[in-house]
Amino acid sequence: MSMTYFDALTGIGTLALATASFISIWNDKIRERRRYRPLITFDFYDIGEHENLGPQGFRHLHSHPIHPALLLSGTLRNISETPAIDCKLDIVYQDGLMSKPIHEIHDIKLHDGLGAGEHVKISKTLTLSDVDTKGSAVFAIGIAGIFSIGSQPLGVDWPAKIIFTYKNIFGDLFFTAYTMQMRNSLGNVAPTMVFKGSHAGEFFLKLITAKKSTWFE
């Protein structure tokens, strides 16, 4: 009887030790992965000639030889201490909390990867060939509609969200979000790109599961 009792205690102790070891190893892995959390930002500015339409760094090019286009220009920065790879651009449009998000512009390749603290200048024209209508015969937003549909009061987020997606060396997903606001600077009202935060995970899933579609605010 005593032997059985002590055997049981030994078994419980071994199980507890194994569980504690597993939890410790798991926590170490979590801490290790957290060390590899990249953070990408984008400085929007104009490169070369442009038409003064839309926000700085994201101009509408109505004089494009074939059809309207958007010119993305600025500096893509990795401000973290770990590499950010497979950097892409997505644009999601949602006009109103109850409307369905429109994701016609996605997976636009910007850069293969940036090392810790690295940056690169970006000048990329987005055309209708970059719009995915998912089989529809018409564009829901297209190119020209991104920053030109309706109007917003000063300081209120525009319906379009600019999303920079990227991964760490483990393939974990991250994204950085921007939106546009009309702002008054020295008496001049102008569209301005505004940083909305950086998050782990897949941005579209975060969007559709966020409470009241608050865009993580």
XYZ file of N, CA, C and O in Angstrom:
868
model
N 0.836 -1.208 0.000
C 0.000 0.000 0.000
C 0.861 1.245 0.000
O 0.636 2.159 -0.744
N 1.898 1.248 0.946
C 2.765 2.415 1.010
C 3.537 2.595 -0.285
O 3.761 3.701 -0.736
N 3.982 1.452 -0.823
C 4.740 1.509 -2.061
C 3.897 2.114 -3.188
O 4.358 2.932 -3.957
N 2.661 1.694 -3.253
C 1.755 2.231 -4.273
C 1.543 3.720 -4.078
O 1.511 4.492 -5.033
N 1.414 4.133 -2.829
C 1.205 5.547 -2.516
C 2.398 6.377 -2.981
O 2.261 7.418 -3.620
N 3.621 5.883 -2.639
C 4.826 6.625 -3.029
C 5.046 6.579 -4.535
O 5.529 7.537 -5.132
N 4.666 5.459 -5.145
C 4.759 5.384 -6.606
C 3.849 6.414 -7.263
O 4.207 7.049 -8.261
N 2.651 6.564 -6.681
C 1.708 7.557 -7.210
C 2.272 8.959 -7.056
O 2.179 9.796 -7.957
N 2.854 9.237 -5.891
C 3.455 10.554 -5.664
C 4.587 10.815 -6.647
O 4.733 11.913 -7.197
N 5.384 9.763 -6.858
C 6.495 9.906 -7.810
C 5.971 10.174 -9.219
O 6.489 11.028 -9.952
N 4.906 9.456 -9.583
C 4.312 9.657 -10.900
C 3.756 11.063 -11.065
O 3.949 11.717 -12.095
N 3.084 11.540 -10.030
C 2.519 12.888 -10.069
C 3.631 13.926 -10.157
O 3.560 14.900 -10.922
N 4.685 13.682 -9.369
C 5.813 14.613 -9.399
C 6.480 14.656 -10.757
O 6.846 15.725 -11.262
N 6.648 13.472 -11.368
C 7.255 13.405 -12.704
C 6.398 14.124 -13.734
O 6.900 14.859 -14.594
N 5.081 13.906 -13.650
C 4.158 14.571 -14.566
C 4.197 16.081 -14.389
O 4.210 16.839 -15.366
N 4.221 16.518 -13.120
C 4.269 17.957 -12.839
C 5.556 18.565 -13.374
O 5.561 19.673 -13.943
N 6.682 17.832 -13.195
C 7.965 18.324 -13.693
C 7.966 18.413 -15.215
O 8.446 19.387 -15.801
N 7.383 17.398 -15.856
C 7.311 17.398 -17.322
C 6.440 18.547 -17.820
O 6.771 19.216 -18.804
N 5.315 18.767 -17.125
C 4.416 19.870 -17.502
C 5.106 21.209 -17.342
O 5.018 22.085 -18.214
N 5.811 21.377 -16.210
C 6.532 22.627 -15.959
C 7.616 22.853 -17.013
O 7.819 23.973 -17.494
N 8.301 21.750 -17.394
C 9.347 21.852 -18.415
C 8.750 22.253 -19.759
O 9.296 23.093 -20.482
N 7.608 21.631 -20.101
C 6.935 21.953 -21.359
C 6.519 23.418 -21.388
O 6.733 24.133 -22.387
N 5.921 23.900 -20.283
C 5.481 25.301 -20.213
C 6.675 26.235 -20.330
O 6.626 27.260 -21.007
N 7.780 25.871 -19.668
C 8.977 26.705 -19.723
C 9.537 26.782 -21.138
O 9.884 27.866 -21.628
N 9.595 25.618 -21.805
C 10.090 25.591 -23.189
C 9.166 26.379 -24.102
O 9.614 27.135 -24.969
N 7.853 26.227 -23.909
C 6.870 26.955 -24.727
C 7.006 28.463 -24.546
O 7.000 29.218 -25.516
N 7.153 28.903 -23.303
C 7.316 30.329 -23.017
C 8.612 30.859 -23.615
O 8.661 31.996 -24.109
N 9.681 30.034 -23.565
C 10.944 30.444 -24.173
C 10.781 30.633 -25.680
O 11.327 31.575 -26.268
N 10.009 29.729 -26.307
C 9.778 29.845 -27.751
C 8.979 31.109 -28.076
O 9.252 31.796 -29.062
N 7.981 31.412 -27.246
C 7.179 32.623 -27.457
C 8.058 33.860 -27.333
O 7.985 34.776 -28.155
N 8.896 33.875 -26.281
C 9.796 35.018 -26.100
C 10.771 35.146 -27.258
O 11.083 36.252 -27.713
N 11.239 33.992 -27.751
C 12.177 34.000 -28.869
C 11.516 34.574 -30.122
O 12.113 35.386 -30.833
N 10.288 34.162 -30.391
C 9.588 34.670 -31.573
C 9.280 36.153 -31.447
O 9.279 36.883 -32.443
N 9.011 36.611 -30.234
C 8.749 38.031 -30.029
C 9.969 38.883 -30.347
O 9.846 40.054 -30.672
N 11.143 38.283 -30.225
C 12.363 39.003 -30.598
C 12.390 39.280 -32.091
O 13.081 40.185 -32.544
N 11.655 38.481 -32.842
C 11.648 38.608 -34.298
C 10.340 39.220 -34.780
O 9.692 38.695 -35.681
N 9.956 40.324 -34.168
C 8.756 41.045 -34.581
C 9.177 42.294 -35.358
O 9.606 43.288 -34.777
N 9.064 42.265 -36.684
C 9.463 43.432 -37.482
C 8.420 44.546 -37.411
O 7.268 44.320 -37.033
N 8.844 45.734 -37.783
C 7.943 46.887 -37.828
C 8.297 47.741 -39.035
O 9.381 48.333 -39.095
N 7.382 47.787 -39.994
C 7.556 48.563 -41.223
C 6.735 49.846 -41.152
O 5.584 49.834 -40.717
N 7.347 50.959 -41.558
C 6.613 52.218 -41.712
C 6.855 52.748 -43.125
O 7.745 52.268 -43.837
N 6.055 53.745 -43.509
C 6.202 54.326 -44.856
C 6.131 55.841 -44.759
O 5.187 56.388 -44.182
N 7.153 56.524 -45.281
C 7.156 57.980 -45.370
C 6.607 58.373 -46.734
O 7.256 58.125 -47.753
N 5.416 58.955 -46.757
C 4.796 59.345 -48.026
C 5.336 60.693 -48.495
O 5.281 61.682 -47.772
N 5.876 60.734 -49.722
C 6.261 62.004 -50.326
C 6.281 61.839 -51.837
O 6.130 60.732 -52.351
N 6.451 62.942 -52.536
C 6.359 62.913 -53.989
C 7.740 62.802 -54.633
O 8.692 63.451 -54.203
N 7.823 61.970 -55.638
C 9.047 61.807 -56.405
C 8.760 62.250 -57.842
O 7.868 61.720 -58.498
N 9.522 63.215 -58.318
C 9.359 63.656 -59.696
C 8.067 64.438 -59.912
O 7.445 64.944 -58.982
N 7.650 64.543 -61.153
C 6.455 65.303 -61.494
C 5.192 64.529 -61.118
O 5.160 63.314 -61.156
N 4.163 65.271 -60.766
C 2.889 64.650 -60.413
C 1.786 65.684 -60.575
O 2.034 66.877 -60.685
N 0.581 65.222 -60.565
C -0.568 66.116 -60.538
C -1.031 66.224 -59.094
O -1.037 65.250 -58.361
N -1.401 67.402 -58.707
C -1.752 67.660 -57.303
C -3.169 67.163 -57.004
O -4.064 67.925 -56.677
N -3.349 65.858 -57.121
C -4.640 65.228 -56.872
C -4.439 64.056 -55.919
O -3.572 63.216 -56.142
N -5.236 64.001 -54.865
C -5.047 62.958 -53.880
C -3.982 63.347 -52.873
O -3.390 64.418 -52.949
N -3.727 62.490 -51.889
C -2.761 62.820 -50.843
C -1.332 62.755 -51.350
O -1.022 62.023 -52.293
N -0.450 63.503 -50.710
C 0.962 63.470 -51.062
C 1.497 62.051 -50.906
O 1.233 61.363 -49.939
N 2.242 61.606 -51.896
C 2.784 60.264 -51.860
C 1.829 59.212 -52.396
O 2.189 58.047 -52.518
N 0.607 59.637 -52.750
C -0.370 58.696 -53.302
C -1.244 59.441 -54.312
O -2.459 59.508 -54.187
N -0.595 59.989 -55.332
C -1.268 60.874 -56.275
C -2.080 60.130 -57.322
O -1.704 59.045 -57.759
N -3.199 60.746 -57.713
C -3.928 60.277 -58.884
C -3.220 60.789 -60.131
O -2.830 61.951 -60.194
N -3.059 59.923 -61.105
C -2.427 60.319 -62.362
C -3.458 60.215 -63.478
O -3.539 59.206 -64.178
N -4.250 61.251 -63.626
C -5.294 61.225 -64.656
C -4.711 61.386 -66.058
O -5.405 61.160 -67.049
N -3.444 61.788 -66.130
C -2.816 61.931 -67.444
C -2.087 60.664 -67.862
O -1.344 60.651 -68.827
N -2.310 59.575 -67.143
C -1.715 58.289 -67.530
C -2.125 57.987 -68.969
O -3.279 58.209 -69.345
N -1.189 57.517 -69.812
C -1.484 57.356 -71.252
C -2.646 56.417 -71.568
O -3.265 56.549 -72.625
N -2.961 55.477 -70.697
C -4.015 54.507 -71.017
C -5.270 54.748 -70.176
O -6.381 54.814 -70.691
N -5.105 54.907 -68.865
C -6.246 55.063 -67.969
C -5.745 55.661 -66.657
O -4.530 55.737 -66.421
N -6.641 56.105 -65.775
C -6.208 56.663 -64.490
C -5.339 55.667 -63.713
O -5.518 54.451 -63.802
N -4.402 56.219 -62.946
C -3.498 55.391 -62.161
C -3.200 56.095 -60.842
O -3.509 57.265 -60.659
N -2.626 55.341 -59.914
C -2.157 55.902 -58.656
C -0.649 55.778 -58.602
O -0.087 54.740 -58.955
N 0.013 56.835 -58.139
C 1.460 56.800 -57.979
C 1.796 56.776 -56.494
O 1.588 57.756 -55.781
N 2.287 55.630 -56.033
C 2.766 55.504 -54.660
C 4.235 55.881 -54.634
O 5.039 55.319 -55.374
N 4.591 56.832 -53.782
C 5.991 57.229 -53.691
C 6.343 57.583 -52.260
O 5.545 58.161 -51.525
N 7.534 57.205 -51.852
C 7.995 57.471 -50.501
C 9.111 56.533 -50.113
O 9.762 55.928 -50.971
N 9.315 56.369 -48.815
C 10.376 55.509 -48.305
C 9.785 54.428 -47.408
O 9.076 54.736 -46.445
N 10.071 53.186 -47.746
C 9.668 52.045 -46.937
C 10.780 51.780 -45.923
O 11.930 51.577 -46.302
N 10.432 51.782 -44.623
C 11.446 51.661 -43.566
C 11.158 50.467 -42.661
O 10.020 50.245 -42.272
N 12.209 49.766 -42.323
C 12.146 48.751 -41.275
C 12.777 49.371 -40.025
O 13.998 49.504 -39.935
N 11.951 49.774 -39.065
C 12.466 50.460 -37.881
C 12.640 49.496 -36.697
O 12.791 49.920 -35.559
N 12.613 48.205 -36.986
C 12.797 47.200 -35.944
C 14.230 46.663 -35.984
O 15.043 47.067 -36.820
N 14.519 45.713 -35.100
C 15.853 45.120 -35.015
C 15.882 43.710 -35.596
O 16.768 42.915 -35.273
N 14.914 43.419 -36.459
C 14.844 42.103 -37.087
C 14.377 42.252 -38.530
O 13.678 43.224 -38.854
N 14.764 41.363 -39.429
C 14.374 41.496 -40.834
C 12.872 41.441 -41.052
O 12.142 40.763 -40.331
N 12.423 42.181 -42.067
C 11.034 42.135 -42.538
C 11.075 41.691 -43.986
O 11.727 42.325 -44.815
N 10.407 40.583 -44.304
C 10.495 40.034 -45.651
C 9.130 40.029 -46.336
O 8.098 40.158 -45.693
N 9.184 39.910 -47.667
C 7.973 39.804 -48.491
C 7.031 40.986 -48.230
O 5.863 40.806 -47.862
N 7.547 42.194 -48.449
C 6.780 43.421 -48.183
C 5.818 43.698 -49.338
O 6.239 43.802 -50.493
N 4.534 43.844 -49.012
C 3.502 44.048 -50.031
C 2.558 45.179 -49.629
O 2.546 45.614 -48.478
N 1.770 45.617 -50.592
C 0.785 46.677 -50.379
C -0.617 46.140 -50.619
O -0.857 45.399 -51.574
N -1.542 46.497 -49.732
C -2.962 46.215 -49.919
C -3.755 47.496 -49.679
O -3.344 48.342 -48.877
N -4.877 47.642 -50.356
C -5.788 48.761 -50.108
C -7.184 48.185 -49.899
O -7.685 47.419 -50.723
N -7.790 48.539 -48.786
C -9.151 48.081 -48.472
C -10.044 49.302 -48.323
O -9.676 50.277 -47.660
N -11.205 49.253 -48.939
C -12.156 50.364 -48.877
C -13.425 49.900 -48.170
O -13.995 48.872 -48.506
N -13.848 50.668 -47.163
C -15.097 50.346 -46.465
C -15.825 51.644 -46.135
O -15.392 52.404 -45.267
N -16.916 51.900 -46.804
C -17.660 53.146 -46.636
C -18.815 52.910 -45.659
O -19.904 52.510 -46.048
N -18.542 53.138 -44.376
C -19.573 52.916 -43.368
C -19.335 51.620 -42.630
O -18.822 50.642 -43.190
N -19.711 51.573 -41.346
C -19.429 50.420 -40.505
C -20.149 49.159 -40.962
O -19.675 48.049 -40.751
N -21.313 49.328 -41.601
C -22.109 48.162 -41.972
C -21.813 47.661 -43.379
O -22.267 46.590 -43.760
N -21.063 48.413 -44.166
C -20.808 48.002 -45.544
C -19.728 46.925 -45.598
O -18.896 46.796 -44.700
N -19.751 46.160 -46.661
C -18.777 45.091 -46.841
C -17.443 45.666 -47.304
O -17.394 46.469 -48.227
N -16.325 45.280 -46.672
C -15.013 45.783 -47.106
C -14.720 45.383 -48.550
O -14.995 44.251 -48.964
N -14.180 46.310 -49.311
C -13.811 46.064 -50.702
C -12.291 45.946 -50.777
O -11.567 46.843 -50.357
N -11.828 44.824 -51.304
C -10.396 44.518 -51.300
C -9.936 44.209 -52.718
O -9.459 43.125 -53.028
N -10.070 45.205 -53.595
C -9.742 44.983 -55.004
C -8.252 45.116 -55.292
O -7.776 44.625 -56.308
N -7.529 45.817 -54.432
C -6.091 46.005 -54.638
C -5.352 45.281 -53.517
O -5.441 45.660 -52.354
N -4.644 44.221 -53.864
C -3.974 43.436 -52.825
C -2.758 42.710 -53.382
O -2.612 42.508 -54.596
N -1.854 42.379 -52.469
C -0.635 41.635 -52.799
C 0.209 42.334 -53.864
O 0.753 41.683 -54.772
N 0.333 43.668 -53.757
C 1.190 44.411 -54.674
C 2.625 44.328 -54.146
O 2.937 44.849 -53.071
N 3.500 43.703 -54.875
C 4.874 43.477 -54.430
C 5.641 44.790 -54.351
O 5.689 45.555 -55.308
N 6.242 45.067 -53.179
C 7.046 46.277 -53.001
C 8.524 45.960 -52.843
O 9.370 46.641 -53.407
N 8.846 44.928 -52.041
C 10.253 44.608 -51.810
C 10.375 43.199 -51.246
O 9.511 42.740 -50.496
N 11.470 42.515 -51.609
C 11.690 41.155 -51.114
C 11.942 41.130 -49.612
O 11.508 40.215 -48.911
N 12.643 42.144 -49.109
C 12.911 42.163 -47.678
C 13.886 43.253 -47.276
O 14.760 43.640 -48.061
N 13.711 43.745 -46.059
C 14.584 44.775 -45.504
C 15.207 44.258 -44.211
O 14.510 43.718 -43.350
N 16.514 44.447 -44.072
C 17.189 44.090 -42.840
C 16.865 45.080 -41.736
O 16.219 46.105 -41.964
N 17.326 44.785 -40.541
C 17.072 45.661 -39.399
C 17.595 47.068 -39.682
O 18.753 47.259 -40.052
N 16.696 48.073 -39.555
C 17.083 49.458 -39.742
C 17.246 49.902 -41.187
O 17.553 51.069 -41.441
N 17.002 49.026 -42.139
C 17.178 49.391 -43.547
C 15.958 50.143 -44.087
O 14.861 50.054 -43.535
N 16.167 50.866 -45.185
C 15.064 51.556 -45.857
C 15.320 51.565 -47.359
O 16.445 51.365 -47.808
N 14.247 51.756 -48.113
C 14.363 51.789 -49.562
C 13.322 52.754 -50.121
O 12.212 52.851 -49.599
N 13.701 53.486 -51.170
C 12.759 54.398 -51.823
C 11.836 53.592 -52.738
O 12.271 52.687 -53.437
N 10.560 53.979 -52.710
C 9.549 53.304 -53.524
C 8.890 54.318 -54.454
O 8.471 55.391 -54.026
N 8.802 53.970 -55.720
C 8.032 54.740 -56.688
C 7.325 53.733 -57.582
O 7.945 53.126 -58.465
N 6.030 53.542 -57.337
C 5.307 52.479 -58.028
C 3.962 52.988 -58.523
O 3.190 53.566 -57.754
N 3.701 52.763 -59.783
C 2.431 53.155 -60.368
C 1.457 51.980 -60.328
O 1.779 50.890 -60.793
N 0.287 52.219 -59.758
C -0.760 51.208 -59.710
C -1.771 51.505 -60.811
O -2.317 52.607 -60.884
N -2.043 50.521 -61.644
C -2.952 50.699 -62.768
C -4.114 49.709 -62.645
O -4.199 48.943 -61.685
N -4.986 49.713 -63.629
C -6.131 48.810 -63.609
C -5.715 47.345 -63.621
O -6.457 46.473 -63.163
N -4.515 47.069 -64.127
C -4.030 45.689 -64.133
C -3.737 45.193 -62.715
O -3.594 43.987 -62.490
N -3.649 46.113 -61.747
C -3.418 45.745 -60.344
C -4.719 45.583 -59.567
O -4.700 45.309 -58.366
N -5.857 45.782 -60.244
C -7.157 45.676 -59.595
C -7.749 44.298 -59.854
O -7.887 43.874 -61.007
N -8.098 43.583 -58.801
C -8.690 42.259 -58.915
C -10.182 42.352 -58.602
O -10.577 42.562 -57.459
N -11.021 42.191 -59.619
C -12.470 42.302 -59.432
C -13.102 40.978 -59.017
O -14.319 40.905 -58.847
N -12.275 39.950 -58.866
C -12.755 38.624 -58.458
C -13.879 38.122 -59.366
O -14.902 37.615 -58.916
N -13.679 38.333 -60.659
C -14.633 37.820 -61.635
C -15.764 38.761 -61.995
O -16.538 38.490 -62.904
N -15.875 39.903 -61.291
C -16.943 40.853 -61.599
C -16.649 41.576 -62.906
O -15.486 41.771 -63.286
N -17.694 41.973 -63.586
C -17.532 42.678 -64.858
C -17.255 44.164 -64.652
O -16.883 44.860 -65.598
N -17.445 44.660 -63.436
C -17.233 46.078 -63.164
C -16.369 46.227 -61.918
O -16.267 45.333 -61.076
N -15.738 47.403 -61.786
C -14.945 47.716 -60.616
C -15.848 48.257 -59.508
O -16.691 49.103 -59.751
N -15.644 47.778 -58.289
C -16.375 48.337 -57.153
C -15.815 49.708 -56.776
O -16.554 50.634 -56.487
N -14.495 49.815 -56.780
C -13.813 51.075 -56.469
C -12.834 51.426 -57.574
O -12.749 52.555 -58.019
N -12.089 50.427 -58.040
C -11.127 50.662 -59.107
C -9.918 51.445 -58.623
O -9.483 51.317 -57.491
N -9.381 52.283 -59.494
C -8.203 53.090 -59.161
C -8.605 54.502 -58.779
O -8.266 55.004 -57.707
N -9.371 55.163 -59.642
C -9.697 56.568 -59.423
C -10.567 56.783 -58.192
O -10.581 57.859 -57.611
N -11.303 55.738 -57.771
C -12.240 55.927 -56.672
C -11.656 55.864 -55.282
O -12.332 56.198 -54.314
N -10.404 55.430 -55.153
C -9.829 55.190 -53.832
C -9.917 56.406 -52.912
O -10.329 56.321 -51.764
N -9.507 57.578 -53.406
C -9.502 58.768 -52.560
C -10.436 59.865 -53.068
O -10.341 61.014 -52.649
N -11.366 59.513 -53.955
C -12.162 60.580 -54.561
C -13.658 60.415 -54.385
O -14.427 61.248 -54.838
N -14.100 59.331 -53.723
C -15.536 59.118 -53.550
C -16.011 59.812 -52.280
O -15.482 59.576 -51.197
N -17.024 60.651 -52.416
C -17.591 61.317 -51.246
C -16.637 62.328 -50.639
O -15.686 62.784 -51.270
N -16.886 62.701 -49.398
C -16.028 63.660 -48.693
C -16.106 63.363 -47.209
O -17.084 62.805 -46.719
N -15.065 63.736 -46.481
C -14.998 63.512 -45.051
C -14.707 64.833 -44.341
O -13.977 65.679 -44.863
N -15.259 65.038 -43.145
C -14.938 66.240 -42.371
C -13.456 66.264 -41.991
O -12.766 65.232 -42.045
N -12.978 67.405 -41.577
C -11.585 67.524 -41.150
C -11.295 66.551 -40.005
O -12.077 66.410 -39.073
N -10.163 65.858 -40.100
C -9.722 64.986 -39.029
C -10.412 63.639 -38.945
O -10.144 62.874 -38.025
N -11.282 63.339 -39.900
C -12.008 62.063 -39.899
C -11.375 61.123 -40.920
O -11.050 61.530 -42.039
N -11.200 59.858 -40.542
C -10.564 58.889 -41.431
C -11.329 58.715 -42.735
O -12.553 58.612 -42.744
N -10.589 58.662 -43.826
C -11.145 58.344 -45.137
C -11.504 56.861 -45.168
O -10.904 56.053 -44.443
N -12.464 56.445 -45.988
C -12.844 55.022 -46.020
C -11.739 54.089 -46.498
O -11.789 52.904 -46.219
N -10.752 54.603 -47.226
C -9.694 53.744 -47.745
C -8.602 53.539 -46.691
O -8.178 54.481 -46.020
N -8.161 52.294 -46.547
C -7.064 51.970 -45.656
C -5.895 51.415 -46.464
O -6.067 50.524 -47.299
N -4.711 51.967 -46.219
C -3.493 51.557 -46.895
C -2.764 50.600 -45.963
O -2.401 50.964 -44.851
N -2.557 49.368 -46.415
C -2.005 48.330 -45.562
C -0.688 47.807 -46.147
O -0.648 47.350 -47.282
N 0.379 47.911 -45.360
C 1.659 47.325 -45.746
C 1.811 46.001 -44.989
O 1.838 45.986 -43.758
N 1.874 44.893 -45.713
C 1.990 43.578 -45.089
C 3.421 43.066 -45.235
O 4.110 43.371 -46.216
N 3.861 42.259 -44.265
C 5.217 41.718 -44.290
C 5.289 40.543 -43.319
O 4.348 40.282 -42.555
N 6.421 39.829 -43.341
C 6.610 38.649 -42.503
C 7.946 38.727 -41.777
O 8.847 39.469 -42.186
N 8.065 37.928 -40.715
C 9.371 37.759 -40.098
C 10.041 36.515 -40.670
O 9.506 35.881 -41.590
N 11.196 36.148 -40.135
C 11.947 35.034 -40.712
C 11.260 33.693 -40.479
O 11.596 32.704 -41.118
N 10.282 33.643 -39.577
C 9.523 32.416 -39.332
C 8.295 32.312 -40.239
O 7.593 31.296 -40.221
N 8.017 33.383 -40.996
C 6.827 33.398 -41.839
C 5.595 33.935 -41.145
O 4.499 33.899 -41.719
N 5.742 34.434 -39.904
C 4.604 35.034 -39.206
C 4.208 36.337 -39.893
O 5.061 37.117 -40.320
N 2.900 36.597 -39.975
C 2.384 37.764 -40.687
C 2.269 38.985 -39.782
O 1.911 38.874 -38.607
N 2.532 40.169 -40.364
C 2.384 41.442 -39.676
C 1.870 42.467 -40.680
O 1.968 42.266 -41.891
N 1.318 43.554 -40.183
C 0.902 44.629 -41.091
C 0.950 45.977 -40.389
O 0.857 46.077 -39.168
N 1.115 47.014 -41.202
C 1.079 48.401 -40.741
C 0.001 49.123 -41.535
O -0.042 49.008 -42.759
N -0.872 49.848 -40.845
C -2.028 50.479 -41.483
C -1.909 52.005 -41.493
O -1.437 52.609 -40.534
N -2.351 52.601 -42.592
C -2.463 54.049 -42.736
C -3.851 54.371 -43.279
O -4.481 53.548 -43.942
N -4.303 55.585 -43.021
C -5.497 56.091 -43.674
C -5.232 57.546 -44.057
O -4.159 58.087 -43.794
N -6.214 58.170 -44.700
C -6.077 59.569 -45.087
C -7.058 60.407 -44.295
O -8.172 59.975 -44.001
N -6.643 61.609 -43.933
C -7.514 62.596 -43.305
C -7.309 63.946 -43.990
O -6.213 64.240 -44.473
N -8.374 64.732 -44.033
C -8.245 66.112 -44.482
C -7.829 66.941 -43.274
O -8.505 66.933 -42.238
N -6.703 67.654 -43.381
C -6.186 68.419 -42.257
C -5.891 69.851 -42.670
O -5.539 70.133 -43.812
N -6.038 70.736 -41.703
C -5.801 72.164 -41.931
C -4.430 72.525 -41.396
O -4.165 72.423 -40.205
N -3.551 72.934 -42.288
C -2.205 73.342 -41.906
C -1.931 74.742 -42.429
O -1.918 74.975 -43.640
N -1.759 75.690 -41.499
C -1.479 77.087 -41.854
C -2.542 77.642 -42.801
O -2.246 78.386 -43.739
N -3.780 77.267 -42.557
C -4.890 77.782 -43.348
C -5.157 77.032 -44.637
O -6.107 77.360 -45.352
N -4.354 76.035 -44.931
C -4.548 75.241 -46.152
C -5.058 73.856 -45.801
O -4.419 73.121 -45.039
N -6.209 73.487 -46.341
C -6.760 72.155 -46.127
C -6.178 71.206 -47.168
O -6.258 71.457 -48.366
N -5.567 70.135 -46.700
C -4.915 69.210 -47.626
C -5.067 67.771 -47.125
O -5.125 67.528 -45.919
N -5.150 66.809 -48.057
C -5.213 65.397 -47.647
C -3.870 64.951 -47.088
O -2.816 65.234 -47.651
N -3.906 64.222 -45.968
C -2.686 63.800 -45.283
C -2.789 62.327 -44.906
O -3.815 61.875 -44.406
N -1.728 61.568 -45.136
C -1.698 60.169 -44.748
C -1.377 60.071 -43.263
O -0.479 60.741 -42.767
N -2.123 59.224 -42.538
C -2.021 59.134 -41.081
C -1.737 57.685 -40.662
O -2.429 56.768 -41.088
N -0.726 57.505 -39.821
C -0.362 56.186 -39.289
C -1.438 55.695 -38.328
O -1.853 56.406 -37.424
N -1.912 54.439 -38.524
C -2.971 53.881 -37.681
C -2.514 52.718 -36.810
O -3.299 52.162 -36.058
N -1.262 52.343 -36.917
C -0.759 51.299 -36.044
C -0.188 50.112 -36.788
O -0.387 49.937 -37.990
N 0.550 49.294 -36.039
C 1.145 48.076 -36.568
C 0.688 46.903 -35.712
O 0.626 47.010 -34.484
N 0.376 45.779 -36.363
C -0.209 44.649 -35.643
C 0.327 43.331 -36.181
O 0.754 43.244 -37.336
N 0.268 42.304 -35.342
C 0.586 40.948 -35.772
C -0.671 40.301 -36.335
O -1.784 40.627 -35.941
N -0.493 39.403 -37.292
C -1.629 38.692 -37.846
C -1.971 39.138 -39.256
O -1.252 39.918 -39.872
N -3.076 38.625 -39.755
C -3.536 38.927 -41.108
C -4.545 40.067 -41.027
O -5.555 39.956 -40.338
N -4.282 41.162 -41.722
C -5.048 42.389 -41.516
C -6.523 42.231 -41.870
O -7.394 42.776 -41.192
N -6.847 41.478 -42.927
C -8.242 41.382 -43.334
C -9.057 40.628 -42.291
O -10.202 40.969 -42.012
N -8.453 39.601 -41.694
C -9.126 38.874 -40.625
C -9.351 39.783 -39.426
O -10.413 39.774 -38.808
N -8.367 40.615 -39.108
C -8.510 41.572 -38.009
C -9.649 42.541 -38.304
O -10.427 42.903 -37.418
N -9.747 42.944 -39.564
C -10.780 43.904 -39.945
C -12.174 43.341 -39.739
O -13.025 43.962 -39.102
N -12.418 42.151 -40.250
C -13.778 41.626 -40.211
C -14.166 41.118 -38.828
O -15.344 40.903 -38.557
N -13.172 40.925 -37.931
C -13.493 40.478 -36.580
C -13.408 41.610 -35.567
O -13.775 41.418 -34.401
N -12.922 42.800 -35.987
C -12.806 43.919 -35.053
C -14.190 44.399 -34.629
O -15.127 44.432 -35.420
N -14.343 44.752 -33.380
C -15.623 45.212 -32.862
C -16.070 46.459 -33.601
O -15.380 47.470 -33.637
N -17.244 46.385 -34.233
C -17.823 47.499 -34.974
C -16.876 48.008 -36.069
O -16.925 49.164 -36.444
N -16.011 47.128 -36.567
C -15.067 47.530 -37.613
C -14.331 48.807 -37.238
O -14.264 49.762 -38.017
N -13.757 48.854 -36.060
C -13.100 50.062 -35.569
C -11.685 50.223 -36.081
O -10.989 51.150 -35.704
N -11.242 49.311 -36.929
C -9.890 49.395 -37.490
C -8.837 49.457 -36.389
O -7.877 50.204 -36.469
N -9.038 48.681 -35.326
C -8.016 48.466 -34.304
C -7.758 49.710 -33.465
O -6.718 49.843 -32.853
N -8.684 50.644 -33.399
C -8.468 51.851 -32.623
C -9.019 51.644 -31.216
O -9.957 50.928 -31.000
